mmCIF file of C-alpha atoms and ligand atoms in Angstrom:
data_model
loop_
_atom_site.group_PDB
_atom_site.id
_atom_site.type_symbol
_atom_site.label_atom_id
_atom_site.label_comp_id
_atom_site.label_asym_id
_atom_site.label_seq_id
_atom_site.Cartn_x
_atom_site.Cartn_y
_atom_site.Cartn_z
ATOM 1 C CA UNK Y 35 -1.946 30.054 40.316
ATOM 2 C CA UNK Y 36 -4.249 27.433 38.818
ATOM 3 C CA UNK Y 37 -5.888 30.169 36.806
ATOM 4 C CA UNK Y 38 -2.563 31.252 35.380
ATOM 5 C CA UNK Y 39 -1.805 27.677 34.323
ATOM 6 C CA UNK Y 40 -5.186 27.355 32.627
ATOM 7 C CA UNK Y 41 -4.614 30.667 30.866
ATOM 8 C CA UNK Y 42 -1.173 29.567 29.602
ATOM 9 C CA UNK Y 43 -2.657 26.306 28.356
ATOM 10 C CA UNK Y 44 -5.414 28.150 26.504
ATOM 11 C CA UNK Y 45 -2.953 30.538 24.846
ATOM 12 C CA UNK Y 46 -0.724 27.643 23.768
ATOM 13 C CA UNK Y 47 -3.649 25.680 22.338
ATOM 14 C CA UNK Y 48 -4.939 28.758 20.527
ATOM 15 C CA UNK Y 49 -1.557 29.235 18.886
ATOM 16 C CA UNK Y 50 -1.459 25.553 17.934
ATOM 17 C CA UNK Y 51 -4.957 25.758 16.432
ATOM 18 C CA UNK Y 52 -3.936 28.755 14.313
ATOM 19 C CA UNK Y 53 -0.939 26.846 12.941
ATOM 20 C CA UNK Y 54 -3.020 23.756 12.151
ATOM 21 C CA UNK Y 55 -5.839 25.800 10.569
ATOM 22 C CA UNK Y 56 -3.301 27.608 8.380
ATOM 23 C CA UNK Y 57 -1.858 24.246 7.255
ATOM 24 C CA UNK Y 58 -5.364 22.949 6.464
ATOM 25 C CA UNK Y 59 -6.060 26.109 4.430
ATOM 26 C CA UNK Y 60 -2.843 25.619 2.475
ATOM 27 C CA UNK Y 61 -3.868 22.041 1.509
ATOM 28 C CA UNK Y 62 -6.469 23.127 -1.012
ATOM 29 C CA UNK Y 63 -5.962 20.586 -3.794
ATOM 30 C CA UNK Y 64 -7.648 17.246 -4.414
ATOM 31 C CA UNK Y 65 -6.093 14.481 -6.498
ATOM 32 C CA UNK Y 66 -5.430 10.758 -6.678
ATOM 33 C CA UNK Y 67 -2.527 9.786 -4.417
ATOM 34 C CA UNK Y 68 0.323 7.329 -4.761
ATOM 35 C CA UNK Y 69 1.225 5.754 -1.419
ATOM 36 C CA UNK Y 70 4.121 3.420 -0.622
ATOM 37 C CA UNK Y 71 4.342 1.141 2.425
ATOM 38 C CA UNK Y 72 7.856 -0.223 2.676
ATOM 39 C CA UNK Y 73 10.388 -1.337 5.312
ATOM 40 C CA UNK Y 74 10.974 -4.574 7.212
ATOM 41 C CA UNK Y 75 8.337 -4.152 9.918
ATOM 42 C CA UNK Y 76 4.891 -5.721 9.927
ATOM 43 C CA UNK Y 77 1.909 -3.714 8.701
ATOM 44 C CA UNK Y 78 2.561 -2.863 5.049
ATOM 45 C CA UNK Y 79 -0.185 -4.976 3.498
ATOM 46 C CA UNK Y 80 -2.590 -4.787 6.415
ATOM 47 C CA UNK Y 81 -2.473 -0.957 6.408
ATOM 48 C CA UNK Y 82 -3.403 -1.093 2.712
ATOM 49 C CA UNK Y 83 -6.311 -3.444 3.487
ATOM 50 C CA UNK Y 84 -7.443 -1.004 6.175
ATOM 51 C CA UNK Y 85 -7.638 1.724 3.524
ATOM 52 C CA UNK Y 86 -9.678 -0.616 1.310
ATOM 53 C CA UNK Y 87 -12.231 -0.847 4.147
ATOM 54 C CA UNK Y 88 -12.255 2.953 4.381
ATOM 55 C CA UNK Y 89 -12.701 3.351 0.654
ATOM 56 C CA UNK Y 90 -15.562 0.819 0.577
ATOM 57 C CA UNK Y 91 -17.225 2.738 3.394
ATOM 58 C CA UNK Y 92 -17.368 5.670 0.981
ATOM 59 C CA UNK Y 93 -18.676 3.486 -1.840
ATOM 60 C CA UNK Y 94 -15.451 3.619 -3.900
ATOM 61 C CA UNK Y 95 -14.539 0.933 -6.408
ATOM 62 C CA UNK Y 96 -11.373 -0.972 -5.483
ATOM 63 C CA UNK Y 97 -8.934 -3.186 -7.426
ATOM 64 C CA UNK Y 98 -6.273 -5.373 -5.819
ATOM 65 C CA UNK Y 99 -3.348 -7.118 -7.505
ATOM 66 C CA UNK Y 100 -1.167 -9.317 -5.284
ATOM 67 C CA UNK Y 101 2.312 -10.064 -6.636
ATOM 68 C CA UNK Y 102 3.025 -12.784 -4.101
ATOM 69 C CA UNK Y 103 5.217 -15.826 -4.378
ATOM 70 C CA UNK Y 104 3.352 -18.586 -2.590
ATOM 71 C CA UNK Y 105 -0.396 -18.895 -2.394
ATOM 72 C CA UNK Y 106 -1.909 -18.709 1.052
ATOM 73 C CA UNK Y 107 -5.592 -18.408 1.801
ATOM 74 C CA UNK Y 108 -5.778 -15.114 3.562
ATOM 75 C CA UNK Y 109 -8.602 -13.619 5.574
ATOM 76 C CA UNK Y 110 -8.423 -10.394 3.583
ATOM 77 C CA UNK Y 111 -8.964 -12.167 0.276
ATOM 78 C CA UNK Y 112 -11.878 -14.221 1.664
ATOM 79 C CA UNK Y 113 -13.454 -11.086 3.083
ATOM 80 C CA UNK Y 114 -12.898 -8.541 0.323
ATOM 81 C CA UNK Y 115 -13.623 -10.868 -2.602
ATOM 82 C CA UNK Y 116 -17.234 -10.993 -1.357
ATOM 83 C CA UNK Y 117 -17.588 -7.236 -1.658
ATOM 84 C CA UNK Y 118 -19.324 -6.274 -4.907
ATOM 85 C CA UNK Y 119 -17.137 -3.162 -5.330
ATOM 86 C CA UNK Y 120 -13.859 -5.143 -5.153
ATOM 87 C CA UNK Y 121 -11.909 -6.862 -7.958
ATOM 88 C CA UNK Y 122 -9.187 -9.149 -6.590
ATOM 89 C CA UNK Y 123 -6.303 -10.683 -8.606
ATOM 90 C CA UNK Y 124 -3.523 -12.959 -7.351
ATOM 91 C CA UNK Y 125 -0.719 -12.628 -9.875
ATOM 92 C CA UNK Y 126 2.345 -14.361 -8.506
ATOM 93 C CA UNK Y 127 1.109 -17.925 -8.323
ATOM 94 C CA UNK Y 128 3.222 -19.020 -11.253
ATOM 95 C CA UNK Y 129 6.590 -17.844 -9.943
ATOM 96 C CA UNK Y 130 8.973 -20.787 -10.222
ATOM 97 C CA UNK Y 131 10.360 -20.550 -6.753
ATOM 98 C CA UNK Y 132 11.958 -23.995 -6.884
ATOM 99 C CA UNK Y 133 12.949 -24.466 -10.495
ATOM 100 C CA UNK Y 134 14.351 -20.907 -10.834
ATOM 101 C CA UNK Y 135 13.126 -20.635 -14.399
ATOM 102 C CA UNK Y 136 13.947 -16.977 -15.051
ATOM 103 C CA UNK Y 137 12.139 -16.663 -18.360
ATOM 104 C CA UNK Y 138 8.985 -18.114 -16.933
ATOM 105 C CA UNK Y 139 9.142 -15.838 -13.895
ATOM 106 C CA UNK Y 140 9.581 -12.792 -16.104
ATOM 107 C CA UNK Y 141 6.602 -13.903 -18.218
ATOM 108 C CA UNK Y 142 4.469 -14.452 -15.094
ATOM 109 C CA UNK Y 143 5.385 -11.034 -13.705
ATOM 110 C CA UNK Y 144 4.713 -9.380 -17.046
ATOM 111 C CA UNK Y 145 1.330 -11.077 -17.334
ATOM 112 C CA UNK Y 146 0.574 -9.799 -13.846
ATOM 113 C CA UNK Y 147 1.600 -6.290 -14.790
ATOM 114 C CA UNK Y 148 -0.700 -6.366 -17.850
ATOM 115 C CA UNK Y 149 -3.626 -6.926 -15.479
ATOM 116 C CA UNK Y 150 -2.449 -4.164 -13.137
ATOM 117 C CA UNK Y 151 -1.988 -1.891 -16.151
ATOM 118 C CA UNK Y 152 -5.569 -2.461 -17.292
ATOM 119 C CA UNK Y 153 -6.770 -1.327 -13.849
ATOM 120 C CA UNK Y 154 -4.445 1.703 -13.958
ATOM 121 C CA UNK Y 155 -6.085 2.727 -17.235
ATOM 122 C CA UNK Y 156 -9.624 2.330 -15.925
ATOM 123 C CA UNK Y 157 -10.949 5.588 -14.438
ATOM 124 C CA UNK Y 158 -13.806 3.732 -12.720
ATOM 125 C CA UNK Y 159 -11.166 2.088 -10.457
ATOM 126 C CA UNK Y 160 -10.871 4.593 -7.637
ATOM 127 C CA UNK Y 161 -8.370 2.781 -5.396
ATOM 128 C CA UNK Y 162 -5.824 0.207 -6.570
ATOM 129 C CA UNK Y 163 -3.624 -1.824 -4.230
ATOM 130 C CA UNK Y 164 -0.493 -3.370 -5.776
ATOM 131 C CA UNK Y 165 0.482 -5.680 -2.935
ATOM 132 C CA UNK Y 166 4.129 -6.858 -2.827
ATOM 133 C CA UNK Y 167 4.896 -5.176 -6.144
ATOM 134 C CA UNK Y 168 8.430 -4.369 -4.939
ATOM 135 C CA UNK Y 169 9.178 -8.079 -4.958
ATOM 136 C CA UNK Y 170 9.153 -8.750 -8.759
ATOM 137 C CA UNK Y 171 10.869 -5.362 -9.137
ATOM 138 C CA UNK Y 172 13.699 -6.391 -6.835
ATOM 139 C CA UNK Y 173 14.299 -9.541 -8.872
ATOM 140 C CA UNK Y 174 14.319 -7.539 -12.089
ATOM 141 C CA UNK Y 175 11.257 -9.345 -13.464
ATOM 142 C CA UNK Y 176 9.518 -6.052 -14.175
ATOM 143 C CA UNK Y 177 10.959 -2.936 -15.756
ATOM 144 C CA UNK Y 178 10.878 0.008 -13.306
ATOM 145 C CA UNK Y 179 10.758 2.818 -15.933
ATOM 146 C CA UNK Y 180 7.714 1.142 -17.541
ATOM 147 C CA UNK Y 181 5.958 0.952 -14.169
ATOM 148 C CA UNK Y 182 6.764 4.573 -13.338
ATOM 149 C CA UNK Y 183 5.293 5.638 -16.710
ATOM 150 C CA UNK Y 184 2.082 3.656 -16.166
ATOM 151 C CA UNK Y 185 1.705 5.149 -12.666
ATOM 152 C CA UNK Y 186 2.270 8.701 -13.958
ATOM 153 C CA UNK Y 187 -0.284 8.240 -16.743
ATOM 154 C CA UNK Y 188 -3.077 6.861 -14.559
ATOM 155 C CA UNK Y 189 -6.405 8.723 -14.187
ATOM 156 C CA UNK Y 190 -5.896 11.898 -12.170
ATOM 157 C CA UNK Y 191 -8.313 10.977 -9.356
ATOM 158 C CA UNK Y 192 -7.159 7.368 -8.951
ATOM 159 C CA UNK Y 193 -5.419 6.378 -5.680
ATOM 160 C CA UNK Y 194 -2.715 3.674 -5.733
ATOM 161 C CA UNK Y 195 -1.070 1.931 -2.772
ATOM 162 C CA UNK Y 196 2.100 -0.101 -3.346
ATOM 163 C CA UNK Y 197 3.433 -2.371 -0.601
ATOM 164 C CA UNK Y 198 6.622 -4.349 -0.174
ATOM 165 C CA UNK Y 199 10.119 -4.275 1.303
ATOM 166 C CA UNK Y 200 12.892 -2.321 -0.387
ATOM 167 C CA UNK Y 201 10.808 0.098 -2.484
ATOM 168 C CA UNK Y 202 13.127 1.622 -5.129
ATOM 169 C CA UNK Y 203 14.123 5.267 -4.615
ATOM 170 C CA UNK Y 204 12.561 6.385 -7.908
ATOM 171 C CA UNK Y 205 9.222 4.912 -6.880
ATOM 172 C CA UNK Y 206 9.378 6.738 -3.529
ATOM 173 C CA UNK Y 207 10.250 9.985 -5.331
ATOM 174 C CA UNK Y 208 7.142 9.688 -7.482
ATOM 175 C CA UNK Y 209 4.905 8.872 -4.493
ATOM 176 C CA UNK Y 210 2.928 11.414 -2.467
ATOM 177 C CA UNK Y 211 3.035 9.515 0.837
ATOM 178 C CA UNK Y 212 5.766 7.050 1.817
ATOM 179 C CA UNK Y 213 5.771 5.087 5.067
ATOM 180 C CA UNK Y 214 8.698 2.998 6.251
ATOM 181 C CA UNK Y 215 7.536 0.295 8.690
ATOM 182 C CA UNK Y 216 10.237 -0.247 11.297
ATOM 183 C CA UNK Y 217 10.776 -3.749 12.638
ATOM 184 C CA UNK Y 218 11.288 -3.451 16.381
ATOM 185 C CA UNK Y 219 10.073 -6.931 17.335
ATOM 186 C CA UNK Y 220 8.185 -9.720 15.574
ATOM 187 C CA UNK Y 221 6.551 -12.739 17.227
ATOM 188 C CA UNK Y 222 7.813 -15.049 14.462
ATOM 189 C CA UNK Y 223 11.372 -14.650 15.738
ATOM 190 C CA UNK Y 224 10.402 -16.088 19.103
ATOM 191 C CA UNK Y 225 9.036 -19.138 17.350
ATOM 192 C CA UNK Y 226 5.344 -18.257 17.061
ATOM 193 C CA UNK Y 227 3.607 -19.392 13.892
ATOM 194 C CA UNK Y 228 1.660 -17.028 11.653
ATOM 195 C CA UNK Y 229 -1.741 -16.537 13.306
ATOM 196 C CA UNK Y 230 -5.099 -16.318 11.529
ATOM 197 C CA UNK Y 231 -6.511 -12.807 11.736
ATOM 198 C CA UNK Y 232 -3.108 -11.317 12.578
ATOM 199 C CA UNK Y 233 -0.682 -12.533 9.924
ATOM 200 C CA UNK Y 234 -2.982 -14.001 7.273
HETATM 201 P P1 ATP S 87 1.147 -7.698 7.053
HETATM 202 O O1 ATP S 87 0.534 -8.446 5.893
HETATM 203 O O2 ATP S 87 0.946 -8.422 8.333
HETATM 204 O O3 ATP S 87 0.761 -6.254 7.088
HETATM 205 P P2 ATP S 87 3.615 -6.977 5.778
HETATM 206 O O4 ATP S 87 2.848 -6.807 4.527
HETATM 207 O O5 ATP S 87 4.211 -5.759 6.405
HETATM 208 O O6 ATP S 87 2.734 -7.750 6.848
HETATM 209 P P3 ATP S 87 5.278 -8.922 4.393
HETATM 210 O O7 ATP S 87 6.719 -8.729 4.133
HETATM 211 O O8 ATP S 87 4.335 -8.801 3.263
HETATM 212 O O9 ATP S 87 4.839 -7.953 5.610
HETATM 213 O O10 ATP S 87 5.106 -10.331 5.089
HETATM 214 C C1 ATP S 87 3.894 -10.933 5.205
HETATM 215 C C2 ATP S 87 3.881 -11.910 6.355
HETATM 216 O O11 ATP S 87 5.106 -11.924 7.071
HETATM 217 C C3 ATP S 87 2.829 -11.592 7.423
HETATM 218 O O12 ATP S 87 2.359 -12.800 7.894
HETATM 219 C C4 ATP S 87 3.591 -10.841 8.485
HETATM 220 O O13 ATP S 87 3.046 -10.975 9.778
HETATM 221 C C5 ATP S 87 4.935 -11.491 8.397
HETATM 222 N N1 ATP S 87 5.981 -10.496 8.723
HETATM 223 C C6 ATP S 87 5.984 -9.187 8.455
HETATM 224 N N2 ATP S 87 7.100 -8.585 8.937
HETATM 225 C C7 ATP S 87 7.814 -9.560 9.514
HETATM 226 C C8 ATP S 87 9.077 -9.600 10.232
HETATM 227 N N3 ATP S 87 9.792 -8.484 10.414
HETATM 228 N N4 ATP S 87 9.502 -10.811 10.673
HETATM 229 C C9 ATP S 87 8.778 -11.925 10.485
HETATM 230 N N5 ATP S 87 7.601 -11.969 9.842
HETATM 231 C C10 ATP S 87 7.114 -10.798 9.366
HETATM 232 MG MG1 MG S 88 2.759 -7.685 2.729
#
């Protein structure tokens, strides 16, 4: 009886292994990937920072451009800025959140994109994180077709991770891996402040 169960288990696992091995054999290409982390749930930026740690473990060179509205002193910036293989830019500091000066916001976003673009044209940059890029896109401060072109024309082995809510469909179509973070629960809604090491 027990023997029969063990035998069935072995047969099932063998079959599973064959399927997985065949899938691994089919994935025979290597190339730079475009990844998108979108959705309303927590984890979009921190998953990207986790991949930076992975990449640094392999000695890769990493560039980060953060298109954020307000400036907050984050643990990730403090930590990764000290790594010799990391270049870190904060590009959204000039957004005129209060004065709503559209022309200035467009100019700030465009200036930010010029810096991102320079990294996307540099084949020595092996992983680039464009954190919260969807945000200036959503407000129409950056031109989506221009961004899609720059992403398509990047060096063939360069990996790019884009984070932010509401990633446009065309961006997701171009990407190789797209993850939608689902918001099931968030501590902030029960009145808990952003915590060091967890939220910033
Ligand atoms: P993280 O940086 O923690 O991975 P994120 O990049 O997915 O979060 P953002 O939209 O960039 O999310 O928001 C950044 C900040 O807002 C973080 O402090 C995060 O904890 C918090 N946050 C993320 N999702 C939610 C949510 N659904 N409700 C409230 N706060 C959130
Ligand atoms: Mg984020």
